[in-house]
PDB file of C-alpha atoms in Angstrom:
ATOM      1  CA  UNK A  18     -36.826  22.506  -7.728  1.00 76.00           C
ATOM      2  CA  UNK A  19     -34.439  20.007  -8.585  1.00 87.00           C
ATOM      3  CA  UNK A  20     -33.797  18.718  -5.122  1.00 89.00           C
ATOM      4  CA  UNK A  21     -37.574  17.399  -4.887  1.00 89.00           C
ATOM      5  CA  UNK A  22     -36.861  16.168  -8.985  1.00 90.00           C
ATOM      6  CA  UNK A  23     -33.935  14.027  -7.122  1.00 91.00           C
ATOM      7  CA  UNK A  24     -35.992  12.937  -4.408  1.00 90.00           C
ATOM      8  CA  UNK A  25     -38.310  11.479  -6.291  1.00 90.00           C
ATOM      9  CA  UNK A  26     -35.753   9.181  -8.413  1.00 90.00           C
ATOM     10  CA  UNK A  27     -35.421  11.809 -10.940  1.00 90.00           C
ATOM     11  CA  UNK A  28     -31.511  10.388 -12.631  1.00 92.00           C
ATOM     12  CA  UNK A  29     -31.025  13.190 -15.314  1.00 93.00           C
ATOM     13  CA  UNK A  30     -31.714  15.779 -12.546  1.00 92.00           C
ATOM     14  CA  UNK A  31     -28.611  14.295 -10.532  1.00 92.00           C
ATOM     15  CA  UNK A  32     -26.452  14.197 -13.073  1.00 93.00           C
ATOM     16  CA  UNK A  33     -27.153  17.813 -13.420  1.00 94.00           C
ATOM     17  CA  UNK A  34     -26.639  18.395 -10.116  1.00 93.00           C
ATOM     18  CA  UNK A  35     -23.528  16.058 -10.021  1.00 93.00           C
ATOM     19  CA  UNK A  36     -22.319  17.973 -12.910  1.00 93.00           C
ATOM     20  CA  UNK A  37     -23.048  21.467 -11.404  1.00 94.00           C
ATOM     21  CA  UNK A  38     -21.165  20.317  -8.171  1.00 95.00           C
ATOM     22  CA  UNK A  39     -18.423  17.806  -8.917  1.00 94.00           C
ATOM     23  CA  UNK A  40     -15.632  20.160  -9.439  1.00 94.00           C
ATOM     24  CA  UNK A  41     -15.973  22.120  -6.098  1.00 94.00           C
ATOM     25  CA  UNK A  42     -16.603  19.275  -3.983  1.00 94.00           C
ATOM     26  CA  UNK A  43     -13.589  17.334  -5.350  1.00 92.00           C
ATOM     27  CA  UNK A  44     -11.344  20.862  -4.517  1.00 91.00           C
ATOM     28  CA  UNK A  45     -12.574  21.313  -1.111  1.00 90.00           C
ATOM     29  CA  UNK A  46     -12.364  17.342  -0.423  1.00 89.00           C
ATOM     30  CA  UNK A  47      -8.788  17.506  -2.211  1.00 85.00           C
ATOM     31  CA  UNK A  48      -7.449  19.982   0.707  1.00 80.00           C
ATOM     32  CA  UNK A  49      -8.242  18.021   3.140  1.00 74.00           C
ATOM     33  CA  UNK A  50      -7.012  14.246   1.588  1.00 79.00           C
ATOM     34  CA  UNK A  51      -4.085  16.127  -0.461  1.00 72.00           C
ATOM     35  CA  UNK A  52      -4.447  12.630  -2.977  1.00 75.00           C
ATOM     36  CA  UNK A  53      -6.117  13.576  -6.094  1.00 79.00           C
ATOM     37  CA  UNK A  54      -7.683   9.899  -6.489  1.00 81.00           C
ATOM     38  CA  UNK A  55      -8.856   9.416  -2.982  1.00 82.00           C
ATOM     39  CA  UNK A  56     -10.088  12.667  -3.512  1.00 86.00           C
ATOM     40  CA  UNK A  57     -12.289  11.520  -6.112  1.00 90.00           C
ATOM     41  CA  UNK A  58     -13.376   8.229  -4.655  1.00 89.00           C
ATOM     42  CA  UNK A  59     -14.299  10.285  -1.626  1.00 91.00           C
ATOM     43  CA  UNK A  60     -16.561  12.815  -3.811  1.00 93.00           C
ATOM     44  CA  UNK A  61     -18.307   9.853  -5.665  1.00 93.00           C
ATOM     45  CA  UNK A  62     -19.371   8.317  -2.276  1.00 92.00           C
ATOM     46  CA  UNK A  63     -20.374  11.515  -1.305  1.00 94.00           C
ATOM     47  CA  UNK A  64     -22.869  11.237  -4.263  1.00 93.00           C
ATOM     48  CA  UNK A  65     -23.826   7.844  -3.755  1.00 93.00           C
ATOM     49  CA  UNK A  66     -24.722   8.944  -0.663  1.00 91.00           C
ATOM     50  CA  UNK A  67     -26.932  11.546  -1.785  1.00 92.00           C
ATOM     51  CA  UNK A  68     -28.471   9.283  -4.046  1.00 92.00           C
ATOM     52  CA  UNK A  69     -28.814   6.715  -1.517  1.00 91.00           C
ATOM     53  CA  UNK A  70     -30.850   9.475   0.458  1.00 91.00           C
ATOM     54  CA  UNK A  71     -32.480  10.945  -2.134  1.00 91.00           C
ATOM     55  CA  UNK A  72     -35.815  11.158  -0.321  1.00 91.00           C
ATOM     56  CA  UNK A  73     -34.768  13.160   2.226  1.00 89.00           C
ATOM     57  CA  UNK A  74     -33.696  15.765  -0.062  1.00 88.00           C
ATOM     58  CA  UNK A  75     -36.541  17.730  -0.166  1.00 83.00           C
ATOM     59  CA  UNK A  76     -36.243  18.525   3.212  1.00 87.00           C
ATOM     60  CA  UNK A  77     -33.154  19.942   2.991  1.00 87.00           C
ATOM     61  CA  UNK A  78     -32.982  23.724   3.476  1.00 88.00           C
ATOM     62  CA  UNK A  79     -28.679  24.572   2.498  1.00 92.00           C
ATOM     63  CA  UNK A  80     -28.073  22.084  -0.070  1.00 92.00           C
ATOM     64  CA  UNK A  81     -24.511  23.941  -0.165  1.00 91.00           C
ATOM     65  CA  UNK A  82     -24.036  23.153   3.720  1.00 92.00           C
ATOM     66  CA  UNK A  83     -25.417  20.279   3.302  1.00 92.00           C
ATOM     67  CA  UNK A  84     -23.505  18.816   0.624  1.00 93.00           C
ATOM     68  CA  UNK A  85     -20.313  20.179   1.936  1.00 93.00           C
ATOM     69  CA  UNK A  86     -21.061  18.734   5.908  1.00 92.00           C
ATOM     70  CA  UNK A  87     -21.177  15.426   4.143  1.00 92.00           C
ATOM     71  CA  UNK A  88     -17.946  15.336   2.473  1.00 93.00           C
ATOM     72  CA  UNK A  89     -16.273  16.845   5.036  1.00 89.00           C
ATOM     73  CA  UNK A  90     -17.206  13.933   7.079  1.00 89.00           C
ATOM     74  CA  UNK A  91     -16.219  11.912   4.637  1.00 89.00           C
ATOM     75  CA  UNK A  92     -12.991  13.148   4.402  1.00 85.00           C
ATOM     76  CA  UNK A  93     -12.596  12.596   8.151  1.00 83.00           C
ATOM     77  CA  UNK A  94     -13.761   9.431   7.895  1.00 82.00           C
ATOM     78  CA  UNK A  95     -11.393   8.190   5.302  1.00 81.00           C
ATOM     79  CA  UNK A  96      -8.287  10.051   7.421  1.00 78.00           C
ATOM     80  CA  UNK A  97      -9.585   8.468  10.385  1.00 76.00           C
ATOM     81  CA  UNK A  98      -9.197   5.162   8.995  1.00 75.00           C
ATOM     82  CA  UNK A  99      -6.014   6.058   7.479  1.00 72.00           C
ATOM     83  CA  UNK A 100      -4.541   6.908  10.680  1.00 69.00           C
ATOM     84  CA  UNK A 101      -5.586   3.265  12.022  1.00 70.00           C
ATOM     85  CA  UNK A 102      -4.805   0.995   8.909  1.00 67.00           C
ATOM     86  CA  UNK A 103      -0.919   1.138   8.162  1.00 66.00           C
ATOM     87  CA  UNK A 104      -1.367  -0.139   4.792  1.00 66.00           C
ATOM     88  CA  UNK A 105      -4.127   2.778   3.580  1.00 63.00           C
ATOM     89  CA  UNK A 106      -1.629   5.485   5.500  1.00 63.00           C
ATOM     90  CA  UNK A 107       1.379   3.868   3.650  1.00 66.00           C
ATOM     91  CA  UNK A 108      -0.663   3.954   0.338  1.00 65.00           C
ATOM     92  CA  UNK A 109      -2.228   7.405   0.871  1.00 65.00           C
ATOM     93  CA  UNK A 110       1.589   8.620   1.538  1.00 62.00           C
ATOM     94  CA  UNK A 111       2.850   7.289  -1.702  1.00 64.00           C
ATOM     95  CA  UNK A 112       0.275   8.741  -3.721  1.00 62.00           C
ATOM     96  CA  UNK A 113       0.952  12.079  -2.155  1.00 58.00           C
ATOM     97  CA  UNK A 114       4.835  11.877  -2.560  1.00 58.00           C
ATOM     98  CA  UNK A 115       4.270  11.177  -5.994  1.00 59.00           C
ATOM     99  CA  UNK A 116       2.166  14.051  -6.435  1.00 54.00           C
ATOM    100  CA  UNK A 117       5.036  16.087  -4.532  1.00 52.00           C
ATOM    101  CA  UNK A 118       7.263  16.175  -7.969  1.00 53.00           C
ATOM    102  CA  UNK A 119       4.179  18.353  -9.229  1.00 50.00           C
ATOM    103  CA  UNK A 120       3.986  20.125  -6.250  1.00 51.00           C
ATOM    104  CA  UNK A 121       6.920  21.164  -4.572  1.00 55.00           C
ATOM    105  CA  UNK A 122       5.004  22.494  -1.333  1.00 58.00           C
ATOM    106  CA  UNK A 123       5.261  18.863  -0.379  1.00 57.00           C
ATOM    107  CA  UNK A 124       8.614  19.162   0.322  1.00 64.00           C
ATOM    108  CA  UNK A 125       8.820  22.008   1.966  1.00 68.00           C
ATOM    109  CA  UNK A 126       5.641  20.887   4.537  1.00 66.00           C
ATOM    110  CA  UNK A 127       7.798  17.641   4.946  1.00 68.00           C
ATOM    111  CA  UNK A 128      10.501  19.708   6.740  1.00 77.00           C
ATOM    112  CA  UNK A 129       7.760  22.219   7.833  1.00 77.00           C
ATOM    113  CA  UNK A 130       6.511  18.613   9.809  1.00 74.00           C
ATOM    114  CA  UNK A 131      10.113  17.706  10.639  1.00 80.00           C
ATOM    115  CA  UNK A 132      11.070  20.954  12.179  1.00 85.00           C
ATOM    116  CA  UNK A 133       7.614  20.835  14.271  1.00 83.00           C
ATOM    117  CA  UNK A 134       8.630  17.548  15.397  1.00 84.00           C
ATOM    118  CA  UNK A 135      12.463  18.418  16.384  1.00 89.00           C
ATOM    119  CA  UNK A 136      10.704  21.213  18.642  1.00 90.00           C
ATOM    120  CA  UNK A 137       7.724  18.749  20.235  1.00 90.00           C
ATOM    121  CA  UNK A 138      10.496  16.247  21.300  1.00 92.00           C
ATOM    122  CA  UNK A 139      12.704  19.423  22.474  1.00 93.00           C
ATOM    123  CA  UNK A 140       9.767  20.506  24.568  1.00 93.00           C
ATOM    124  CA  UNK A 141       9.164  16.893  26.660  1.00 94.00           C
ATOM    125  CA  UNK A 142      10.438  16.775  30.073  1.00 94.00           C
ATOM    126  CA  UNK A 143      14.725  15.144  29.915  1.00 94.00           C
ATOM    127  CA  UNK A 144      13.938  11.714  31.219  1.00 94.00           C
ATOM    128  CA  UNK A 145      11.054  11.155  28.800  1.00 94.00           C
ATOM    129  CA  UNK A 146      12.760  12.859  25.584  1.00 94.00           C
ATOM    130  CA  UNK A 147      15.486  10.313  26.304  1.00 95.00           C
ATOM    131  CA  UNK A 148      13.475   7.530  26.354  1.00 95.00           C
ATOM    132  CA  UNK A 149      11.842   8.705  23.366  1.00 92.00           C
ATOM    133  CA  UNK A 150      14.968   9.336  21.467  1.00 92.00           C
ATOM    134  CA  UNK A 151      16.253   5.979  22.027  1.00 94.00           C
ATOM    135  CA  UNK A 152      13.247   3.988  21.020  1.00 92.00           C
ATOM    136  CA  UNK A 153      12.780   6.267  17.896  1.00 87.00           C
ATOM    137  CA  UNK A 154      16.206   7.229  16.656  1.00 85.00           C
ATOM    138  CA  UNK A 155      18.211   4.729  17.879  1.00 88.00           C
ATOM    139  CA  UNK A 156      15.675   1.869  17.026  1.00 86.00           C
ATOM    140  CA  UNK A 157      16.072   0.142  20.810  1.00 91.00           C
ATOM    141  CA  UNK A 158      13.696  -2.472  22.266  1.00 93.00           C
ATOM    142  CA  UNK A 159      11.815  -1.357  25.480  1.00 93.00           C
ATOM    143  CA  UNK A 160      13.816  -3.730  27.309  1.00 94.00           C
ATOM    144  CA  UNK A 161      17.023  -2.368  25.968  1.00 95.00           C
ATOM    145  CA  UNK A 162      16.097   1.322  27.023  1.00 94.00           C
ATOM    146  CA  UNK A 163      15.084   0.278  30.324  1.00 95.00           C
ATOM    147  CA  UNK A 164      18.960  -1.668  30.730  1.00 95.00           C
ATOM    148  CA  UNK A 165      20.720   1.690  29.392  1.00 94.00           C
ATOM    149  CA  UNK A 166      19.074   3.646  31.799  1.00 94.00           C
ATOM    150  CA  UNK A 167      18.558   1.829  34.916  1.00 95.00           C
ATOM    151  CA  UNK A 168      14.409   2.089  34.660  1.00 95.00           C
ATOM    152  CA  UNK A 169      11.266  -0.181  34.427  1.00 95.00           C
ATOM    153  CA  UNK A 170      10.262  -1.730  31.447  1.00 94.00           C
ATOM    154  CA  UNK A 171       7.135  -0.020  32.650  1.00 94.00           C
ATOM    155  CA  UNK A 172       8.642   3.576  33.197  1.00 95.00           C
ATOM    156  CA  UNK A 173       9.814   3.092  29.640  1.00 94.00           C
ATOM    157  CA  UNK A 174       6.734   2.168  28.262  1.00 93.00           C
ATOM    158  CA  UNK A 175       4.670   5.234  29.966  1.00 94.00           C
ATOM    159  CA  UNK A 176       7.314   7.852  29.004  1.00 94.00           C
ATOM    160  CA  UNK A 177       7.304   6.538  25.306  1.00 92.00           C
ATOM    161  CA  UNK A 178       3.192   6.601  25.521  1.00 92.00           C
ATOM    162  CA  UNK A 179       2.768  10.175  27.367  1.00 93.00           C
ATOM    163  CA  UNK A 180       5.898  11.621  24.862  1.00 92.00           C
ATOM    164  CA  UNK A 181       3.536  10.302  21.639  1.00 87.00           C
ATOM    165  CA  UNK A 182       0.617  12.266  23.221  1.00 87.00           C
ATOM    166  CA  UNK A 183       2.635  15.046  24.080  1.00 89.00           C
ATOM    167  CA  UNK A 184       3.653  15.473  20.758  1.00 85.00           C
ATOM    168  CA  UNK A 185       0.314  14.225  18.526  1.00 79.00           C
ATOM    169  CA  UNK A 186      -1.652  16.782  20.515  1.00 81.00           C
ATOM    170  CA  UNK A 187       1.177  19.206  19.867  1.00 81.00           C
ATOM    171  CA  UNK A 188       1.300  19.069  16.254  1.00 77.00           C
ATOM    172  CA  UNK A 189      -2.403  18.820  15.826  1.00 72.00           C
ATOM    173  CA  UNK A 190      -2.133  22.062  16.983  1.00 74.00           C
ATOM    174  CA  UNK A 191       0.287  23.489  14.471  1.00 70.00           C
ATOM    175  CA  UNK A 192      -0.129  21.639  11.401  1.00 66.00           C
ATOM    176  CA  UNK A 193      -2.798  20.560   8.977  1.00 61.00           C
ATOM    177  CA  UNK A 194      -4.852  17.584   9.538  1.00 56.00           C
ATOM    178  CA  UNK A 195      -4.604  15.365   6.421  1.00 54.00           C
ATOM    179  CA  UNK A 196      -0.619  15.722   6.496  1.00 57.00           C
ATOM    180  CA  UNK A 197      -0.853  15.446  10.313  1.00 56.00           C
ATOM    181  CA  UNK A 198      -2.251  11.900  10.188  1.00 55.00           C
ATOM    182  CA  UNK A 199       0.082  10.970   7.416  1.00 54.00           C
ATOM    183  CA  UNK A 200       2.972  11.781   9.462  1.00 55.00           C
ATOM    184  CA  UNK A 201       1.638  10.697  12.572  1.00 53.00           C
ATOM    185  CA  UNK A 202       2.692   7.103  11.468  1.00 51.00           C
ATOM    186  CA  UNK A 203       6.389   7.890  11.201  1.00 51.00           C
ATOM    187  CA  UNK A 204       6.072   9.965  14.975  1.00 52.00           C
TER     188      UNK A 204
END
């Protein structure tokens, strides 16, 4: 089998396999990322990876699963650390708005995310959707809300931190993760 040719350092049997592979991996890693060349970076670590491992191989029962598990966590990984580093998000965000002039659907989730996100900020309690308002679409300074309405600095800061996971946990719930996480820098 050509799993046990791989684990034992066999190169032209993972380039077959890489070959046979490839293609599917980089569509199903593609939905998730929605960035054609992360995408691809993400499907040639999966295969380093494999390689890396290559002696386990043979004990693998579901190559398919197996294969698959791995670059979904991969995937999941890279959004992860997307969602933390402002730079990769802001990157990862271009690359997919430049993609959106060959795919239209990108506009149409963009107001798909901005209608979600009218309707979480409708949803939050009055006091905290008008602190949240104020520090979002007005641009204002914690210290400023907390003058204009007559609260703690404090107050301010907790209704601005329980509105963001009011709404994070609400549109993880309604929209797709990879665009979720992209947006989630602009919430």
């Amino acid at each position: 089998m050509i799993l046990r040719k791989i684990a034992g350092g066999d190169e032209p049997a993972f380039r077959e396999l890489f070959d046979e592979y490839r293609g599917r991996l980089f569509a199903f890693v593609s939905k998730f990322i929605r960035s054609e060349q992360v995408a691809e970076e993400l499907v040639l670590d999966v295969f380093m990876k494999i390689w890396l491992g290559r002696e386990l191989l043979a004990q693998v029962r579901n190559f398919d699963a197996f294969l698959f598990r791995v670059a979904h966590n991969k995937s999941i990984d890279f959004l992860r650390a997307a969602a933390k580093d402002s730079a990769l998000r802001e990157l990862l965000w271009e690359d997919i708005q430049a993609a959106a002039g060959e795919r239209p659907d990108m506009q149409l989730q963009q107001r798909e995310f901005e209608g979600k996100l009218r309707r979480a900020v409708e949803l939050l309690p009055p006091q905290a959707r008008k602190v949240y308002q104020l520090s979002r679409e007005s641009d204002m300074s914690h210290d400023q809300i907390a003058t204009q309405l007559q609260i703690s600095r404090s107050t301010v800061n907790n209704h601005i931190v329980a509105a963001q996971r009011f709404i994070r946990s609400y549109l993880s719930r309604e929209m797709d993760l990879a665009l979720l996480i992209l947006f989630l820098g602009r919430v």
